[in-house]
mmCIF file of C-alpha atoms in Angstrom:
data_model
loop_
_atom_site.group_PDB
_atom_site.id
_atom_site.type_symbol
_atom_site.label_atom_id
_atom_site.label_comp_id
_atom_site.label_asym_id
_atom_site.label_seq_id
_atom_site.Cartn_x
_atom_site.Cartn_y
_atom_site.Cartn_z
ATOM 1 C CA MET A 1 76.527 37.491 82.905
ATOM 2 C CA ARG A 2 77.262 41.066 81.930
ATOM 3 C CA LEU A 3 74.231 42.298 83.873
ATOM 4 C CA GLN A 4 75.450 40.471 86.960
ATOM 5 C CA ARG A 5 78.800 42.273 86.721
ATOM 6 C CA ILE A 6 77.145 45.700 86.447
ATOM 7 C CA ARG A 7 74.819 45.243 89.403
ATOM 8 C CA PRO A 8 77.537 45.519 92.154
ATOM 9 C CA PHE A 9 78.742 48.800 90.666
ATOM 10 C CA VAL A 10 75.185 50.139 90.544
ATOM 11 C CA ALA A 11 74.621 49.100 94.142
ATOM 12 C CA ALA A 12 77.884 50.710 95.269
ATOM 13 C CA ALA A 13 77.009 53.950 93.467
ATOM 14 C CA ALA A 14 73.591 53.961 95.132
ATOM 15 C CA VAL A 15 75.163 53.522 98.580
ATOM 16 C CA LEU A 16 77.666 56.317 97.893
ATOM 17 C CA THR A 17 74.852 58.616 96.760
ATOM 18 C CA MET A 18 72.905 57.852 99.933
ATOM 19 C CA LEU A 19 75.960 58.565 102.096
ATOM 20 C CA ASN A 20 76.606 61.876 100.357
ATOM 21 C CA ALA A 21 72.964 62.847 100.776
ATOM 22 C CA ALA A 22 73.073 61.951 104.460
ATOM 23 C CA GLN A 23 76.207 64.048 104.958
ATOM 24 C CA ALA A 24 74.640 66.971 103.084
ATOM 25 C CA GLU A 25 71.588 66.805 105.344
ATOM 26 C CA ALA A 26 73.613 66.419 108.544
ATOM 27 C CA PRO A 27 72.876 69.229 111.007
ATOM 28 C CA PHE A 28 75.504 71.950 111.252
ATOM 29 C CA PRO A 29 78.117 71.545 112.584
ATOM 30 C CA SER A 30 78.985 67.909 111.988
ATOM 31 C CA ARG A 31 82.774 68.308 112.285
ATOM 32 C CA PRO A 32 85.345 70.625 113.940
ATOM 33 C CA ILE A 33 85.399 74.343 113.076
ATOM 34 C CA THR A 34 88.576 76.344 112.435
ATOM 35 C CA LEU A 35 88.912 79.828 113.916
ATOM 36 C CA VAL A 36 91.788 81.679 112.243
ATOM 37 C CA VAL A 37 93.516 84.216 114.478
ATOM 38 C CA PRO A 38 95.573 86.339 112.056
ATOM 39 C CA PHE A 39 98.197 87.182 114.680
ATOM 40 C CA ALA A 40 100.793 85.384 116.767
ATOM 41 C CA ALA A 41 99.742 83.427 119.835
ATOM 42 C CA GLY A 42 99.587 85.240 123.154
ATOM 43 C CA GLY A 43 98.327 88.626 121.963
ATOM 44 C CA PRO A 44 94.982 90.212 122.917
ATOM 45 C CA ASN A 45 93.200 88.856 119.826
ATOM 46 C CA ASP A 46 94.475 85.341 120.472
ATOM 47 C CA VAL A 47 93.586 85.408 124.171
ATOM 48 C CA MET A 48 90.081 86.729 123.475
ATOM 49 C CA SER A 49 89.483 84.206 120.689
ATOM 50 C CA ARG A 50 90.406 81.233 122.859
ATOM 51 C CA ILE A 51 88.219 82.342 125.762
ATOM 52 C CA VAL A 52 85.125 82.959 123.616
ATOM 53 C CA SER A 53 85.532 80.012 121.245
ATOM 54 C CA GLU A 54 85.826 77.619 124.181
ATOM 55 C CA HIS A 55 82.306 78.570 125.259
ATOM 56 C CA MET A 56 80.960 78.564 121.690
ATOM 57 C CA SER A 57 82.336 75.084 121.026
ATOM 58 C CA ARG A 58 80.295 73.693 123.912
ATOM 59 C CA GLN A 59 77.169 75.167 122.356
ATOM 60 C CA PHE A 60 77.940 73.715 118.937
ATOM 61 C CA GLY A 61 78.903 70.319 120.302
ATOM 62 C CA GLN A 62 82.017 70.426 118.136
ATOM 63 C CA PRO A 63 85.529 71.710 118.875
ATOM 64 C CA ILE A 64 86.546 75.115 117.553
ATOM 65 C CA ILE A 65 90.235 74.859 116.737
ATOM 66 C CA VAL A 66 92.202 78.113 116.948
ATOM 67 C CA GLU A 67 94.848 78.427 114.239
ATOM 68 C CA ASN A 68 97.323 81.325 114.294
ATOM 69 C CA VAL A 69 98.112 82.596 110.792
ATOM 70 C CA ALA A 70 100.191 85.742 111.298
ATOM 71 C CA GLY A 71 101.587 88.101 108.690
ATOM 72 C CA ALA A 72 101.104 91.462 106.972
ATOM 73 C CA GLY A 73 99.295 93.110 109.865
ATOM 74 C CA GLY A 74 96.737 90.309 110.091
ATOM 75 C CA THR A 75 95.751 90.482 106.418
ATOM 76 C CA THR A 76 97.377 87.139 105.516
ATOM 77 C CA GLY A 77 95.068 85.112 107.745
ATOM 78 C CA SER A 78 92.087 87.294 106.863
ATOM 79 C CA THR A 79 92.706 86.730 103.148
ATOM 80 C CA ARG A 80 92.764 82.992 103.707
ATOM 81 C CA VAL A 81 89.339 83.051 105.341
ATOM 82 C CA ALA A 82 87.922 85.398 102.695
ATOM 83 C CA LYS A 83 88.877 82.812 100.051
ATOM 84 C CA SER A 84 87.667 79.765 102.016
ATOM 85 C CA ALA A 85 84.559 77.723 101.358
ATOM 86 C CA PRO A 86 81.344 79.395 102.629
ATOM 87 C CA ASP A 87 80.261 76.344 104.589
ATOM 88 C CA GLY A 88 80.609 77.719 108.114
ATOM 89 C CA TYR A 89 83.639 75.632 109.030
ATOM 90 C CA THR A 90 86.151 78.477 108.804
ATOM 91 C CA LEU A 91 85.945 81.913 110.422
ATOM 92 C CA VAL A 92 88.374 84.666 111.358
ATOM 93 C CA SER A 93 88.897 86.817 114.417
ATOM 94 C CA GLY A 94 89.493 90.222 112.836
ATOM 95 C CA HIS A 95 89.958 93.639 114.367
ATOM 96 C CA VAL A 96 90.104 97.343 113.545
ATOM 97 C CA GLY A 97 93.344 96.842 111.628
ATOM 98 C CA THR A 98 92.336 93.891 109.457
ATOM 99 C CA HIS A 99 88.778 95.030 108.749
ATOM 100 C CA ALA A 100 88.995 98.838 108.701
ATOM 101 C CA ALA A 101 92.435 100.470 108.584
ATOM 102 C CA SER A 102 93.728 97.819 106.158
ATOM 103 C CA VAL A 103 91.714 99.376 103.327
ATOM 104 C CA ALA A 104 93.832 102.532 103.525
ATOM 105 C CA LEU A 105 97.108 100.896 104.557
ATOM 106 C CA TYR A 106 97.301 98.242 101.823
ATOM 107 C CA PRO A 107 96.598 99.478 98.279
ATOM 108 C CA ASN A 108 96.905 95.862 97.046
ATOM 109 C CA LEU A 109 94.648 94.385 99.727
ATOM 110 C CA ARG A 110 93.260 91.097 98.407
ATOM 111 C CA TYR A 111 89.861 91.417 100.033
ATOM 112 C CA ASP A 112 87.171 94.000 100.692
ATOM 113 C CA PRO A 113 86.152 93.854 104.368
ATOM 114 C CA LEU A 114 82.589 94.950 103.571
ATOM 115 C CA VAL A 115 82.119 92.600 100.622
ATOM 116 C CA ASP A 116 84.153 89.441 101.167
ATOM 117 C CA PHE A 117 83.014 88.574 104.701
ATOM 118 C CA THR A 118 79.816 87.710 106.538
ATOM 119 C CA PRO A 119 79.894 89.595 109.859
ATOM 120 C CA ILE A 120 78.981 87.600 112.953
ATOM 121 C CA GLY A 121 79.345 90.273 115.594
ATOM 122 C CA LEU A 122 81.565 92.472 117.713
ATOM 123 C CA VAL A 123 83.246 90.506 120.515
ATOM 124 C CA ALA A 124 85.110 93.075 122.604
ATOM 125 C CA GLU A 125 87.244 96.177 122.464
ATOM 126 C CA THR A 126 90.012 97.756 124.479
ATOM 127 C CA PRO A 127 91.087 101.389 124.859
ATOM 128 C CA ILE A 128 94.491 102.773 123.928
ATOM 129 C CA LEU A 129 96.894 104.095 126.558
ATOM 130 C CA VAL A 130 99.579 106.689 125.896
ATOM 131 C CA VAL A 131 102.560 105.446 127.901
ATOM 132 C CA ALA A 132 105.970 107.094 128.386
ATOM 133 C CA ARG A 133 109.198 105.949 129.976
ATOM 134 C CA GLN A 134 109.640 107.104 133.536
ATOM 135 C CA ASP A 135 112.723 109.300 133.041
ATOM 136 C CA LEU A 136 111.384 111.183 130.023
ATOM 137 C CA GLY A 137 110.263 113.916 132.415
ATOM 138 C CA ALA A 138 106.573 113.748 131.505
ATOM 139 C CA ASP A 139 104.418 113.289 134.579
ATOM 140 C CA SER A 140 101.245 114.442 132.784
ATOM 141 C CA MET A 141 99.912 114.779 129.266
ATOM 142 C CA ALA A 142 100.499 118.533 129.410
ATOM 143 C CA SER A 143 104.191 118.066 130.218
ATOM 144 C CA PHE A 144 104.509 115.378 127.529
ATOM 145 C CA ILE A 145 103.019 117.718 124.929
ATOM 146 C CA ALA A 146 105.501 120.404 125.955
ATOM 147 C CA ILE A 147 108.354 117.930 125.450
ATOM 148 C CA ALA A 148 106.899 116.818 122.123
ATOM 149 C CA LYS A 149 106.650 120.398 120.886
ATOM 150 C CA ALA A 150 110.279 121.012 121.815
ATOM 151 C CA ARG A 151 111.847 117.684 120.846
ATOM 152 C CA GLY A 152 109.249 116.020 118.610
ATOM 153 C CA PRO A 153 111.535 114.728 115.809
ATOM 154 C CA ASP A 154 113.954 113.312 118.399
ATOM 155 C CA LEU A 155 111.391 111.284 120.345
ATOM 156 C CA THR A 156 111.146 107.563 119.602
ATOM 157 C CA LEU A 157 107.810 105.821 119.283
ATOM 158 C CA ALA A 158 107.807 102.078 120.054
ATOM 159 C CA HIS A 159 105.051 100.149 118.317
ATOM 160 C CA ALA A 160 104.169 96.545 117.479
ATOM 161 C CA GLY A 161 104.906 96.825 113.761
ATOM 162 C CA VAL A 162 103.888 99.047 110.886
ATOM 163 C CA GLY A 163 100.128 98.833 110.452
ATOM 164 C CA SER A 164 99.501 97.461 113.962
ATOM 165 C CA ILE A 165 96.901 99.124 116.152
ATOM 166 C CA SER A 166 99.635 100.554 118.386
ATOM 167 C CA HIS A 167 101.148 102.128 115.268
ATOM 168 C CA ILE A 168 98.035 103.557 113.647
ATOM 169 C CA SER A 169 96.553 104.782 116.935
ATOM 170 C CA CYS A 170 99.769 106.716 117.574
ATOM 171 C CA LEU A 171 99.502 108.181 114.079
ATOM 172 C CA LEU A 172 96.227 109.652 115.261
ATOM 173 C CA PHE A 173 97.706 110.736 118.605
ATOM 174 C CA THR A 174 100.774 112.467 117.155
ATOM 175 C CA GLY A 175 98.598 114.079 114.491
ATOM 176 C CA VAL A 176 96.321 115.527 117.165
ATOM 177 C CA VAL A 177 99.274 116.799 119.224
ATOM 178 C CA GLY A 178 101.137 117.998 116.139
ATOM 179 C CA PHE A 179 104.571 116.334 116.034
ATOM 180 C CA LYS A 180 106.356 113.559 114.143
ATOM 181 C CA PRO A 181 108.475 111.176 116.234
ATOM 182 C CA VAL A 182 110.859 108.486 115.014
ATOM 183 C CA GLY A 183 108.893 105.251 114.664
ATOM 184 C CA VAL A 184 110.603 102.112 116.001
ATOM 185 C CA PRO A 185 108.760 98.932 114.926
ATOM 186 C CA TYR A 186 108.970 95.711 116.932
ATOM 187 C CA ARG A 187 107.789 92.174 116.271
ATOM 188 C CA GLY A 188 104.893 92.448 118.685
ATOM 189 C CA SER A 189 103.715 94.608 121.553
ATOM 190 C CA ALA A 190 105.566 92.656 124.260
ATOM 191 C CA LEU A 191 108.969 93.546 122.788
ATOM 192 C CA ALA A 192 107.921 97.178 122.374
ATOM 193 C CA MET A 193 106.894 97.363 126.026
ATOM 194 C CA THR A 194 110.136 95.692 127.140
ATOM 195 C CA ASP A 195 112.272 98.311 125.418
ATOM 196 C CA LEU A 196 110.062 101.108 126.691
ATOM 197 C CA ILE A 197 110.560 99.912 130.264
ATOM 198 C CA ALA A 198 114.292 99.612 129.629
ATOM 199 C CA GLY A 199 114.377 103.226 128.470
ATOM 200 C CA ARG A 200 115.426 102.402 124.903
ATOM 201 C CA SER A 201 112.369 104.215 123.508
ATOM 202 C CA ASP A 202 110.386 107.217 124.701
ATOM 203 C CA PHE A 203 106.685 106.449 124.428
ATOM 204 C CA SER A 204 104.066 104.146 122.983
ATOM 205 C CA CYS A 205 100.353 103.822 122.325
ATOM 206 C CA ALA A 206 99.522 100.478 123.905
ATOM 207 C CA LEU A 207 96.420 98.382 124.377
ATOM 208 C CA LEU A 208 95.165 98.230 127.936
ATOM 209 C CA GLY A 209 95.801 94.479 127.950
ATOM 210 C CA ASP A 210 99.421 95.063 126.941
ATOM 211 C CA VAL A 211 100.195 97.182 130.011
ATOM 212 C CA LEU A 212 98.292 95.221 132.667
ATOM 213 C CA PRO A 213 101.352 93.109 133.549
ATOM 214 C CA PHE A 214 103.309 96.329 134.148
ATOM 215 C CA LEU A 215 100.861 98.315 136.286
ATOM 216 C CA ALA A 216 103.155 98.127 139.315
ATOM 217 C CA ASP A 217 106.254 98.952 137.281
ATOM 218 C CA SER A 218 107.862 102.219 138.326
ATOM 219 C CA HIS A 219 109.509 102.665 134.925
ATOM 220 C CA LEU A 220 106.309 103.705 133.127
ATOM 221 C CA ARG A 221 104.141 106.805 133.092
ATOM 222 C CA PHE A 222 100.503 106.344 132.070
ATOM 223 C CA LEU A 223 99.494 109.678 130.547
ATOM 224 C CA ALA A 224 96.002 109.225 129.091
ATOM 225 C CA VAL A 225 93.502 106.570 128.039
ATOM 226 C CA SER A 226 91.315 106.859 124.952
ATOM 227 C CA ALA A 227 88.098 105.799 126.647
ATOM 228 C CA PRO A 228 84.827 107.584 127.506
ATOM 229 C CA ALA A 229 85.572 107.100 131.219
ATOM 230 C CA ARG A 230 88.580 106.225 133.332
ATOM 231 C CA VAL A 231 89.336 102.521 133.410
ATOM 232 C CA PRO A 232 89.137 100.675 136.750
ATOM 233 C CA GLN A 233 92.665 99.292 136.386
ATOM 234 C CA LEU A 234 94.132 102.838 136.172
ATOM 235 C CA PRO A 235 91.787 105.097 138.127
ATOM 236 C CA ASP A 236 94.340 107.906 138.349
ATOM 237 C CA THR A 237 94.981 108.042 134.593
ATOM 238 C CA PRO A 238 92.837 110.704 132.888
ATOM 239 C CA THR A 239 90.847 110.114 129.755
ATOM 240 C CA ALA A 240 92.070 111.744 126.552
ATOM 241 C CA THR A 241 89.273 114.301 126.848
ATOM 242 C CA GLU A 242 90.248 115.136 130.429
ATOM 243 C CA ALA A 243 93.836 115.526 129.220
ATOM 244 C CA GLY A 244 92.754 118.046 126.572
ATOM 245 C CA LEU A 245 92.835 115.652 123.591
ATOM 246 C CA ALA A 246 89.165 115.145 122.793
ATOM 247 C CA ARG A 247 89.999 114.253 119.181
ATOM 248 C CA PHE A 248 92.126 111.305 120.265
ATOM 249 C CA VAL A 249 89.380 108.696 120.010
ATOM 250 C CA ALA A 250 90.790 105.238 119.349
ATOM 251 C CA SER A 251 90.255 101.668 120.445
ATOM 252 C CA SER A 252 91.052 98.214 119.233
ATOM 253 C CA TRP A 253 87.876 96.266 118.602
ATOM 254 C CA PHE A 254 87.691 92.562 117.846
ATOM 255 C CA ALA A 255 85.029 90.781 115.832
ATOM 256 C CA PHE A 256 84.242 87.397 114.260
ATOM 257 C CA TYR A 257 83.648 86.956 110.511
ATOM 258 C CA LEU A 258 82.691 84.145 108.178
ATOM 259 C CA PRO A 259 83.476 84.274 104.447
ATOM 260 C CA LYS A 260 80.829 85.766 102.167
ATOM 261 C CA GLY A 261 78.116 83.443 100.929
ATOM 262 C CA VAL A 262 77.578 81.554 104.182
ATOM 263 C CA PRO A 263 73.854 80.731 104.536
ATOM 264 C CA ASP A 264 71.952 83.011 106.888
ATOM 265 C CA ALA A 265 70.916 80.064 109.053
ATOM 266 C CA ILE A 266 74.563 79.176 109.757
ATOM 267 C CA ARG A 267 75.507 82.814 110.361
ATOM 268 C CA ASP A 268 72.645 83.061 112.859
ATOM 269 C CA ARG A 269 73.928 79.992 114.694
ATOM 270 C CA PHE A 270 77.269 81.742 115.182
ATOM 271 C CA THR A 271 75.639 85.018 116.202
ATOM 272 C CA ASP A 272 73.502 83.252 118.799
ATOM 273 C CA ALA A 273 76.486 81.288 120.117
ATOM 274 C CA LEU A 274 78.536 84.485 120.402
ATOM 275 C CA ARG A 275 75.735 86.271 122.263
ATOM 276 C CA ALA A 276 75.470 83.382 124.706
ATOM 277 C CA ALA A 277 79.216 83.406 125.297
ATOM 278 C CA LEU A 278 79.251 87.149 126.021
ATOM 279 C CA ASP A 279 76.326 86.722 128.420
ATOM 280 C CA ASP A 280 78.205 84.080 130.401
ATOM 281 C CA ASP A 281 79.567 85.425 133.701
ATOM 282 C CA GLY A 282 82.723 83.342 133.506
ATOM 283 C CA VAL A 283 83.551 84.492 129.974
ATOM 284 C CA ARG A 284 82.867 88.115 130.891
ATOM 285 C CA ARG A 285 85.095 87.927 133.951
ATOM 286 C CA ARG A 286 88.005 86.406 132.020
ATOM 287 C CA LEU A 287 87.744 88.967 129.216
ATOM 288 C CA GLU A 288 87.601 91.879 131.641
ATOM 289 C CA GLN A 289 90.653 90.523 133.471
ATOM 290 C CA ALA A 290 92.439 90.629 130.102
ATOM 291 C CA GLY A 291 91.648 94.347 129.808
ATOM 292 C CA LEU A 292 88.748 93.930 127.357
ATOM 293 C CA ILE A 293 85.372 95.674 127.361
ATOM 294 C CA LEU A 294 82.315 93.750 126.137
ATOM 295 C CA PRO A 295 79.783 95.455 123.848
ATOM 296 C CA PRO A 296 76.314 96.158 125.265
ATOM 297 C CA PRO A 297 73.490 93.994 123.849
ATOM 298 C CA ASP A 298 72.332 96.664 121.374
ATOM 299 C CA ARG A 299 75.782 96.749 119.721
ATOM 300 C CA ARG A 300 76.067 93.021 119.127
ATOM 301 C CA GLY A 301 75.231 91.099 115.972
ATOM 302 C CA PRO A 302 75.948 91.568 112.245
ATOM 303 C CA ALA A 303 74.173 94.902 111.633
ATOM 304 C CA PRO A 304 75.929 96.985 114.336
ATOM 305 C CA LEU A 305 79.271 95.456 113.323
ATOM 306 C CA ARG A 306 78.783 96.338 109.658
ATOM 307 C CA GLN A 307 77.889 99.926 110.621
ATOM 308 C CA ARG A 308 80.983 100.138 112.855
ATOM 309 C CA MET A 309 83.178 98.888 110.013
ATOM 310 C CA THR A 310 81.753 101.412 107.548
ATOM 311 C CA GLU A 311 82.409 104.293 109.926
ATOM 312 C CA GLU A 312 85.902 103.106 110.857
ATOM 313 C CA ILE A 313 87.000 102.490 107.258
ATOM 314 C CA ALA A 314 86.169 106.088 106.374
ATOM 315 C CA ARG A 315 87.809 107.409 109.536
ATOM 316 C CA TRP A 316 91.102 105.545 109.112
ATOM 317 C CA GLN A 317 91.250 106.465 105.423
ATOM 318 C CA ASP A 318 91.653 110.093 106.501
ATOM 319 C CA ILE A 319 94.188 109.293 109.244
ATOM 320 C CA VAL A 320 96.396 107.102 107.043
ATOM 321 C CA LYS A 321 96.192 109.529 104.122
ATOM 322 C CA THR A 322 97.380 112.363 106.346
ATOM 323 C CA ALA A 323 100.266 110.206 107.600
ATOM 324 C CA GLN A 324 101.136 109.240 103.986
ATOM 325 C CA ILE A 325 101.615 105.554 104.772
ATOM 326 C CA ARG A 326 101.209 102.729 102.230
ATOM 327 C CA LEU A 327 102.180 99.118 102.781
ATOM 328 C CA ASP A 328 102.719 96.062 100.602
ATOM 329 C CA GLN A 329 100.658 93.070 101.611
#
């Protein structure tokens, strides 16, 4: 009698073991994937992530769900992914701020970008534009520099928050020119641009994608773009080098990362899916319309991204140290 009572439990345990084994052997991915965007919805990182992940999800045969986890310059969402299970079901869309400048900006940063993540690859980047309000009197970079030399401490710099790319890129710009304006932080680039157009601030260092909606606006002066060549959207705007600021080299790059410890085979699935997305004409067209530049084939994949991170971490360490900025995460 006792043996008869035990047998159902043994059978149930055997079935459960078989189910667990079947799930463990299920091909990846067998359920939806979460892509954490560590910024608010609607920004360049969010737009890029949704365009690319839509194509990647079709390749995986599973939905990739974008989740916005904003806070602390993108480090809140990045920390979450760094601490997540290394099973391939959670990744983050990081950028130059979260995975390079953050090392210098946040002394209490809860992750090491080079240690706590598995790089998938660079997705896109966008140059930085130096933009001034129309009635500032600067119709060229030379005239802006003259104004900055004369009124530097009185000028107001609008940026998308301390530690944002518009903030740290302008730290580099003002350091190259040699003046210290009054920083005015906003909760996002859209608000910064709105006040710049309204004349409530003097200038900004904005992503190309941030200014595209305002190209026809007569209240802005586009002074220089930190790109190797002039951008098609602003053919009359000189590069930083043409404007005499060869040391102003800055861009916002975006990349995908898994947490450390993810098996190489799963990482390679993501790398291949990302490559296929970037090779798709429709994806390329939508990204370029958003003001983004896609990396050439030889700069895609984990190895080029890791090298880019190493170089940028060292570079921004020097810039942030000179500016004497430290933030609490």
